Amino acid sequence: MGHSHHQGHDHAHAPTAFGRAFAIGIILNGAFVVAEAGAGLVWGSMALLADAGHNLSDVLGLSVAWAGAALAARPASARFTYGLGGSTILAALANALLLMAALGAIVLEAIHRVQAPVPVAGGAVMAVAALGILVNGATALLFARGRHGDINIRGAYVHMAVDAAVSAGVVVAGLAILVTGKAWIDPAASLIVAGFVAWSSWGLLRESMTMALGGVPDGIDVEQVRAALCALPGVATVHDLHIWPMSTTEPVMTAHLLMPSGHPGDAFLTQAQSLMHARFGIGHATLQIELSEACAVECADPA
């Protein structure tokens, strides 16, 4: 005996609220990548080329994230009965993998340049990197308000904010080259860029991989969910409790509730679903009521 109850969601919030932000961010950063890579080639700056490579991965990441958000807004179908919300998880994972690929390229070239330094125009490096602070900082602000509720939006925000910080570091490296004339400072700065990329990307990679494998989303404690269900009147045991992400913003839950005293009715099920949504953000909960003894995890005695 079971029941499924789904509370409405704003599936289209990312592409509608952030569609313009994605478009502006892609245009700004795409133009800057071309300018920065060109400057790096003209003046022989590995730091600029490394930062351009990172920014290119962000342009690709923004594009993938935007596509994932747009697909997630499409309605459910006979083939995809939950809709295409899972595309946002794949987009976040692809974004993280793009960053890791950029990280490897930066490190390899930087190591080569450390071994064979090339003269660099410090003033030019400073000028281009300073422009990067403005471009990346402005793009980060476009995603600031949505960074807490969606890993896709948070990924865009974090990447842009870190890029702004990295550009600031490149400015410092350019100044150091001007003052000291040491060419090795440029590849050393690119290694620092790689460190920032690794630091900013690890959390995104870990969380997106967990979501792609159907893991419990961050911020939801399975035992707290179990305890909340056990505390409902008439519930003797809870078993087969599963929680996984339907998208980067929508957790899904199924559970079996043993209630020997009889089926509690629709009001109970509505109350339980509302509780799951209010306390844990689980808007789609499927609860199966069982009236006979079953192998399950016993609820803790409230006393």
One Martini backbone bead per residue (centre of mass of N, CA, C, O) as a GRO file, in nm:
protein
  303
    1MET     BB    1   0.092   0.038   0.027
    2GLY     BB    2   0.080   0.359  -0.140
    3HIS     BB    3   0.245   0.694  -0.184
    4SER     BB    4   0.254   0.988  -0.392
    5HIS     BB    5   0.417   1.315  -0.342
    6HIS     BB    6   0.423   1.633  -0.518
    7GLN     BB    7   0.590   1.923  -0.501
    8GLY     BB    8   0.630   2.207  -0.636
    9HIS     BB    9   0.853   2.349  -0.885
   10ASP     BB   10   1.117   2.560  -1.015
   11HIS     BB   11   1.256   2.441  -1.293
   12ALA     BB   12   1.317   2.738  -1.448
   13HIS     BB   13   1.512   2.924  -1.280
   14ALA     BB   14   1.787   2.918  -1.427
   15PRO     BB   15   1.723   3.002  -1.730
   16THR     BB   16   1.556   3.261  -1.653
   17ALA     BB   17   1.729   3.408  -1.424
   18PHE     BB   18   2.033   3.317  -1.577
   19GLY     BB   19   2.046   3.353  -1.886
   20ARG     BB   20   2.175   3.635  -1.902
   21ALA     BB   21   2.424   3.570  -1.734
   22PHE     BB   22   2.539   3.357  -1.922
   23ALA     BB   23   2.563   3.530  -2.175
   24ILE     BB   24   2.745   3.753  -2.061
   25GLY     BB   25   2.971   3.570  -1.954
   26ILE     BB   26   3.050   3.441  -2.226
   27ILE     BB   27   3.118   3.699  -2.381
   28LEU     BB   28   3.325   3.826  -2.194
   29ASN     BB   29   3.518   3.573  -2.165
   30GLY     BB   30   3.566   3.518  -2.462
   31ALA     BB   31   3.703   3.789  -2.526
   32PHE     BB   32   3.925   3.764  -2.309
   33VAL     BB   33   4.063   3.508  -2.408
   34VAL     BB   34   4.160   3.623  -2.675
   35ALA     BB   35   4.323   3.859  -2.556
   36GLU     BB   36   4.504   3.695  -2.357
   37ALA     BB   37   4.628   3.494  -2.555
   38GLY     BB   38   4.749   3.702  -2.744
   39ALA     BB   39   4.929   3.838  -2.531
   40GLY     BB   40   5.087   3.585  -2.450
   41LEU     BB   41   5.214   3.539  -2.733
   42VAL     BB   42   5.346   3.817  -2.782
   43TRP     BB   43   5.493   3.823  -2.470
   44GLY     BB   44   5.552   3.533  -2.344
   45SER     BB   45   5.314   3.450  -2.131
   46MET     BB   46   5.231   3.196  -1.918
   47ALA     BB   47   5.032   3.328  -1.723
   48LEU     BB   48   4.832   3.419  -1.944
   49LEU     BB   49   4.787   3.141  -2.077
   50ALA     BB   50   4.686   3.000  -1.823
   51ASP     BB   51   4.446   3.191  -1.771
   52ALA     BB   52   4.313   3.145  -2.048
   53GLY     BB   53   4.262   2.844  -2.012
   54HIS     BB   54   4.080   2.874  -1.768
   55ASN     BB   55   3.871   3.065  -1.902
   56LEU     BB   56   3.790   2.863  -2.122
   57SER     BB   57   3.672   2.654  -1.927
   58ASP     BB   58   3.452   2.853  -1.826
   59VAL     BB   59   3.305   2.894  -2.089
   60LEU     BB   60   3.234   2.599  -2.123
   61GLY     BB   61   3.095   2.569  -1.849
   62LEU     BB   62   2.873   2.778  -1.893
   63SER     BB   63   2.752   2.637  -2.140
   64VAL     BB   64   2.682   2.368  -2.004
   65ALA     BB   65   2.511   2.483  -1.772
   66TRP     BB   66   2.301   2.617  -1.950
   67ALA     BB   67   2.208   2.362  -2.096
   68GLY     BB   68   2.122   2.208  -1.843
   69ALA     BB   69   1.909   2.413  -1.746
   70ALA     BB   70   1.733   2.403  -2.000
   71LEU     BB   71   1.667   2.099  -1.988
   72ALA     BB   72   1.539   2.105  -1.697
   73ALA     BB   73   1.282   2.282  -1.802
   74ARG     BB   74   1.169   2.050  -1.922
   75PRO     BB   75   0.930   1.840  -1.951
   76ALA     BB   76   0.795   1.566  -1.894
   77SER     BB   77   0.795   1.224  -2.014
   78ALA     BB   78   0.756   0.901  -2.113
   79ARG     BB   79   1.074   0.863  -2.094
   80PHE     BB   80   1.109   1.127  -1.890
   81THR     BB   81   0.943   1.128  -1.594
   82TYR     BB   82   1.149   1.350  -1.444
   83GLY     BB   83   1.289   1.459  -1.665
   84LEU     BB   84   1.605   1.672  -1.718
   85GLY     BB   85   1.754   1.736  -1.440
   86GLY     BB   86   2.021   1.558  -1.468
   87SER     BB   87   2.178   1.760  -1.656
   88THR     BB   88   2.298   1.934  -1.424
   89ILE     BB   89   2.489   1.717  -1.321
   90LEU     BB   90   2.648   1.672  -1.582
   91ALA     BB   91   2.741   1.967  -1.604
   92ALA     BB   92   2.902   1.979  -1.341
   93LEU     BB   93   3.096   1.748  -1.413
   94ALA     BB   94   3.208   1.869  -1.674
   95ASN     BB   95   3.318   2.121  -1.544
   96ALA     BB   96   3.523   1.979  -1.359
   97LEU     BB   97   3.680   1.830  -1.588
   98LEU     BB   98   3.773   2.083  -1.738
   99LEU     BB   99   3.945   2.194  -1.507
  100MET     BB  100   4.138   1.951  -1.489
  101ALA     BB  101   4.250   1.978  -1.774
  102ALA     BB  102   4.362   2.263  -1.737
  103LEU     BB  103   4.550   2.196  -1.506
  104GLY     BB  104   4.740   2.002  -1.657
  105ALA     BB  105   4.836   2.205  -1.875
  106ILE     BB  106   4.956   2.416  -1.686
  107VAL     BB  107   5.167   2.242  -1.538
  108LEU     BB  108   5.332   2.141  -1.778
  109GLU     BB  109   5.416   2.423  -1.890
  110ALA     BB  110   5.538   2.540  -1.631
  111ILE     BB  111   5.765   2.336  -1.596
  112HIS     BB  112   5.902   2.404  -1.861
  113ARG     BB  113   5.951   2.712  -1.791
  114VAL     BB  114   6.125   2.671  -1.542
  115GLN     BB  115   6.358   2.529  -1.706
  116ALA     BB  116   6.282   2.758  -1.955
  117PRO     BB  117   6.298   3.067  -1.946
  118VAL     BB  118   6.105   3.356  -2.055
  119PRO     BB  119   6.081   3.657  -2.153
  120VAL     BB  120   5.883   3.924  -1.993
  121ALA     BB  121   5.621   4.162  -2.002
  122GLY     BB  122   5.517   4.301  -1.719
  123GLY     BB  123   5.322   4.533  -1.805
  124ALA     BB  124   5.136   4.365  -1.988
  125VAL     BB  125   5.048   4.162  -1.779
  126MET     BB  126   4.911   4.365  -1.589
  127ALA     BB  127   4.698   4.483  -1.785
  128VAL     BB  128   4.546   4.220  -1.860
  129ALA     BB  129   4.487   4.121  -1.568
  130ALA     BB  130   4.321   4.368  -1.482
  131LEU     BB  131   4.092   4.308  -1.678
  132GLY     BB  132   4.024   4.032  -1.549
  133ILE     BB  133   3.912   4.138  -1.285
  134LEU     BB  134   3.665   4.278  -1.410
  135VAL     BB  135   3.536   4.043  -1.568
  136ASN     BB  136   3.521   3.827  -1.339
  137GLY     BB  137   3.382   3.997  -1.123
  138ALA     BB  138   3.124   4.063  -1.284
  139THR     BB  139   3.039   3.767  -1.335
  140ALA     BB  140   3.013   3.678  -1.042
  141LEU     BB  141   2.778   3.875  -0.968
  142LEU     BB  142   2.559   3.735  -1.151
  143PHE     BB  143   2.575   3.459  -0.939
  144ALA     BB  144   2.551   3.528  -0.631
  145ARG     BB  145   2.236   3.474  -0.558
  146GLY     BB  146   2.258   3.142  -0.657
  147ARG     BB  147   2.495   2.979  -0.493
  148HIS     BB  148   2.319   2.817  -0.258
  149GLY     BB  149   2.099   2.631  -0.452
  150ASP     BB  150   2.325   2.567  -0.693
  151ILE     BB  151   2.591   2.405  -0.829
  152ASN     BB  152   2.597   2.549  -1.100
  153ILE     BB  153   2.599   2.840  -0.994
  154ARG     BB  154   2.835   2.804  -0.799
  155GLY     BB  155   3.043   2.731  -1.009
  156ALA     BB  156   3.035   2.998  -1.159
  157TYR     BB  157   3.105   3.181  -0.922
  158VAL     BB  158   3.371   3.055  -0.824
  159HIS     BB  159   3.530   3.077  -1.086
  160MET     BB  160   3.514   3.384  -1.115
  161ALA     BB  161   3.632   3.462  -0.839
  162VAL     BB  162   3.900   3.313  -0.875
  163ASP     BB  163   3.986   3.455  -1.132
  164ALA     BB  164   4.014   3.731  -1.005
  165ALA     BB  165   4.236   3.643  -0.806
  166VAL     BB  166   4.436   3.541  -1.017
  167SER     BB  167   4.468   3.810  -1.167
  168ALA     BB  168   4.590   3.949  -0.924
  169GLY     BB  169   4.840   3.765  -0.915
  170VAL     BB  170   4.946   3.844  -1.198
  171VAL     BB  171   4.997   4.137  -1.131
  172VAL     BB  172   5.212   4.078  -0.920
  173ALA     BB  173   5.401   3.929  -1.113
  174GLY     BB  174   5.450   4.168  -1.305
  175LEU     BB  175   5.578   4.348  -1.092
  176ALA     BB  176   5.811   4.157  -1.019
  177ILE     BB  177   5.939   4.161  -1.301
  178LEU     BB  178   5.995   4.464  -1.316
  179VAL     BB  179   6.178   4.476  -1.057
  180THR     BB  180   6.372   4.204  -1.114
  181GLY     BB  181   6.377   4.040  -1.406
  182LYS     BB  182   6.247   3.759  -1.346
  183ALA     BB  183   6.133   3.496  -1.545
  184TRP     BB  184   6.038   3.271  -1.330
  185ILE     BB  185   5.781   3.411  -1.219
  186ASP     BB  186   5.576   3.333  -1.435
  187PRO     BB  187   5.561   3.018  -1.396
  188ALA     BB  188   5.510   3.038  -1.093
  189ALA     BB  189   5.236   3.178  -1.124
  190SER     BB  190   5.102   2.941  -1.282
  191LEU     BB  191   5.114   2.745  -1.039
  192ILE     BB  192   4.926   2.912  -0.866
  193VAL     BB  193   4.690   2.892  -1.054
  194ALA     BB  194   4.668   2.583  -1.029
  195GLY     BB  195   4.603   2.583  -0.728
  196PHE     BB  196   4.333   2.737  -0.755
  197VAL     BB  197   4.196   2.536  -0.941
  198ALA     BB  198   4.207   2.295  -0.749
  199TRP     BB  199   4.057   2.425  -0.510
  200SER     BB  200   3.790   2.509  -0.675
  201SER     BB  201   3.729   2.206  -0.802
  202TRP     BB  202   3.700   1.979  -0.591
  203GLY     BB  203   3.415   2.024  -0.477
  204LEU     BB  204   3.270   1.999  -0.748
  205LEU     BB  205   3.365   1.713  -0.817
  206ARG     BB  206   3.262   1.565  -0.567
  207GLU     BB  207   2.959   1.648  -0.581
  208SER     BB  208   2.898   1.564  -0.877
  209MET     BB  209   2.976   1.267  -0.842
  210THR     BB  210   2.774   1.199  -0.622
  211MET     BB  211   2.522   1.270  -0.791
  212ALA     BB  212   2.579   1.078  -1.036
  213LEU     BB  213   2.565   0.822  -0.818
  214GLY     BB  214   2.317   0.886  -0.612
  215GLY     BB  215   2.378   1.055  -0.379
  216VAL     BB  216   2.351   1.221  -0.105
  217PRO     BB  217   2.297   1.527  -0.055
  218ASP     BB  218   2.411   1.794   0.058
  219GLY     BB  219   2.253   1.858   0.380
  220ILE     BB  220   2.163   1.550   0.414
  221ASP     BB  221   2.046   1.345   0.679
  222VAL     BB  222   1.945   1.030   0.699
  223GLU     BB  223   1.898   0.997   1.011
  224GLN     BB  224   1.711   1.243   1.036
  225VAL     BB  225   1.496   1.141   0.848
  226ARG     BB  226   1.433   0.882   1.000
  227ALA     BB  227   1.356   1.017   1.269
  228ALA     BB  228   1.118   1.182   1.157
  229LEU     BB  229   0.952   0.936   1.067
  230CYS     BB  230   0.946   0.787   1.344
  231ALA     BB  231   0.790   1.036   1.491
  232LEU     BB  232   0.547   0.952   1.367
  233PRO     BB  233   0.239   0.857   1.406
  234GLY     BB  234   0.246   0.491   1.400
  235VAL     BB  235   0.549   0.446   1.366
  236ALA     BB  236   0.770   0.168   1.393
  237THR     BB  237   0.918   0.155   1.106
  238VAL     BB  238   1.213   0.201   0.889
  239HIS     BB  239   1.266   0.128   0.539
  240ASP     BB  240   1.398   0.174   0.243
  241LEU     BB  241   1.585   0.434   0.246
  242HIS     BB  242   1.592   0.687  -0.014
  243ILE     BB  243   1.839   0.933  -0.141
  244TRP     BB  244   1.830   1.157  -0.426
  245PRO     BB  245   1.911   1.326  -0.718
  246MET     BB  246   1.731   1.480  -0.985
  247SER     BB  247   1.903   1.734  -0.930
  248THR     BB  248   2.078   2.010  -0.809
  249THR     BB  249   1.777   2.092  -0.646
  250GLU     BB  250   1.627   1.783  -0.636
  251PRO     BB  251   1.521   1.582  -0.407
  252VAL     BB  252   1.469   1.228  -0.350
  253MET     BB  253   1.219   1.000  -0.192
  254THR     BB  254   1.213   0.674  -0.030
  255ALA     BB  255   0.976   0.475   0.182
  256HIS     BB  256   0.914   0.246   0.451
  257LEU     BB  257   0.618   0.209   0.659
  258LEU     BB  258   0.547   0.075   0.969
  259MET     BB  259   0.177   0.028   1.047
  260PRO     BB  260  -0.006  -0.178   1.246
  261SER     BB  261  -0.277   0.006   1.299
  262GLY     BB  262  -0.285   0.130   1.011
  263HIS     BB  263  -0.396   0.326   0.781
  264PRO     BB  264  -0.380   0.686   0.803
  265GLY     BB  265  -0.401   0.835   0.542
  266ASP     BB  266  -0.368   1.122   0.350
  267ALA     BB  267  -0.298   1.328   0.572
  268PHE     BB  268  -0.040   1.193   0.666
  269LEU     BB  269   0.112   1.202   0.395
  270THR     BB  270   0.108   1.508   0.366
  271GLN     BB  271   0.258   1.568   0.628
  272ALA     BB  272   0.518   1.412   0.563
  273GLN     BB  273   0.594   1.566   0.306
  274SER     BB  274   0.605   1.847   0.432
  275LEU     BB  275   0.830   1.778   0.630
  276MET     BB  276   1.048   1.707   0.419
  277HIS     BB  277   1.047   1.987   0.287
  278ALA     BB  278   1.095   2.177   0.533
  279ARG     BB  279   1.360   2.024   0.662
  280PHE     BB  280   1.510   1.896   0.366
  281GLY     BB  281   1.404   1.971   0.064
  282ILE     BB  282   1.191   1.738  -0.002
  283GLY     BB  283   0.952   1.740  -0.270
  284HIS     BB  284   0.986   1.415  -0.342
  285ALA     BB  285   0.774   1.174  -0.188
  286THR     BB  286   0.775   0.816  -0.131
  287LEU     BB  287   0.527   0.625   0.050
  288GLN     BB  288   0.517   0.307   0.213
  289ILE     BB  289   0.263   0.119   0.353
  290GLU     BB  290   0.287  -0.111   0.632
  291LEU     BB  291   0.113  -0.373   0.834
  292SER     BB  292   0.348  -0.570   0.849
  293GLU     BB  293   0.604  -0.736   0.932
  294ALA     BB  294   0.951  -0.629   0.887
  295CYS     BB  295   1.255  -0.582   0.774
  296ALA     BB  296   1.402  -0.340   0.999
  297VAL     BB  297   1.460  -0.031   1.137
  298GLU     BB  298   1.444   0.065   1.445
  299CYS     BB  299   1.304   0.282   1.633
  300ALA     BB  300   1.366   0.499   1.856
  301ASP     BB  301   1.331   0.562   2.179
  302PRO     BB  302   1.221   0.855   2.309
  303ALA     BB  303   1.329   0.784   2.608
   0.00000   0.00000   0.00000
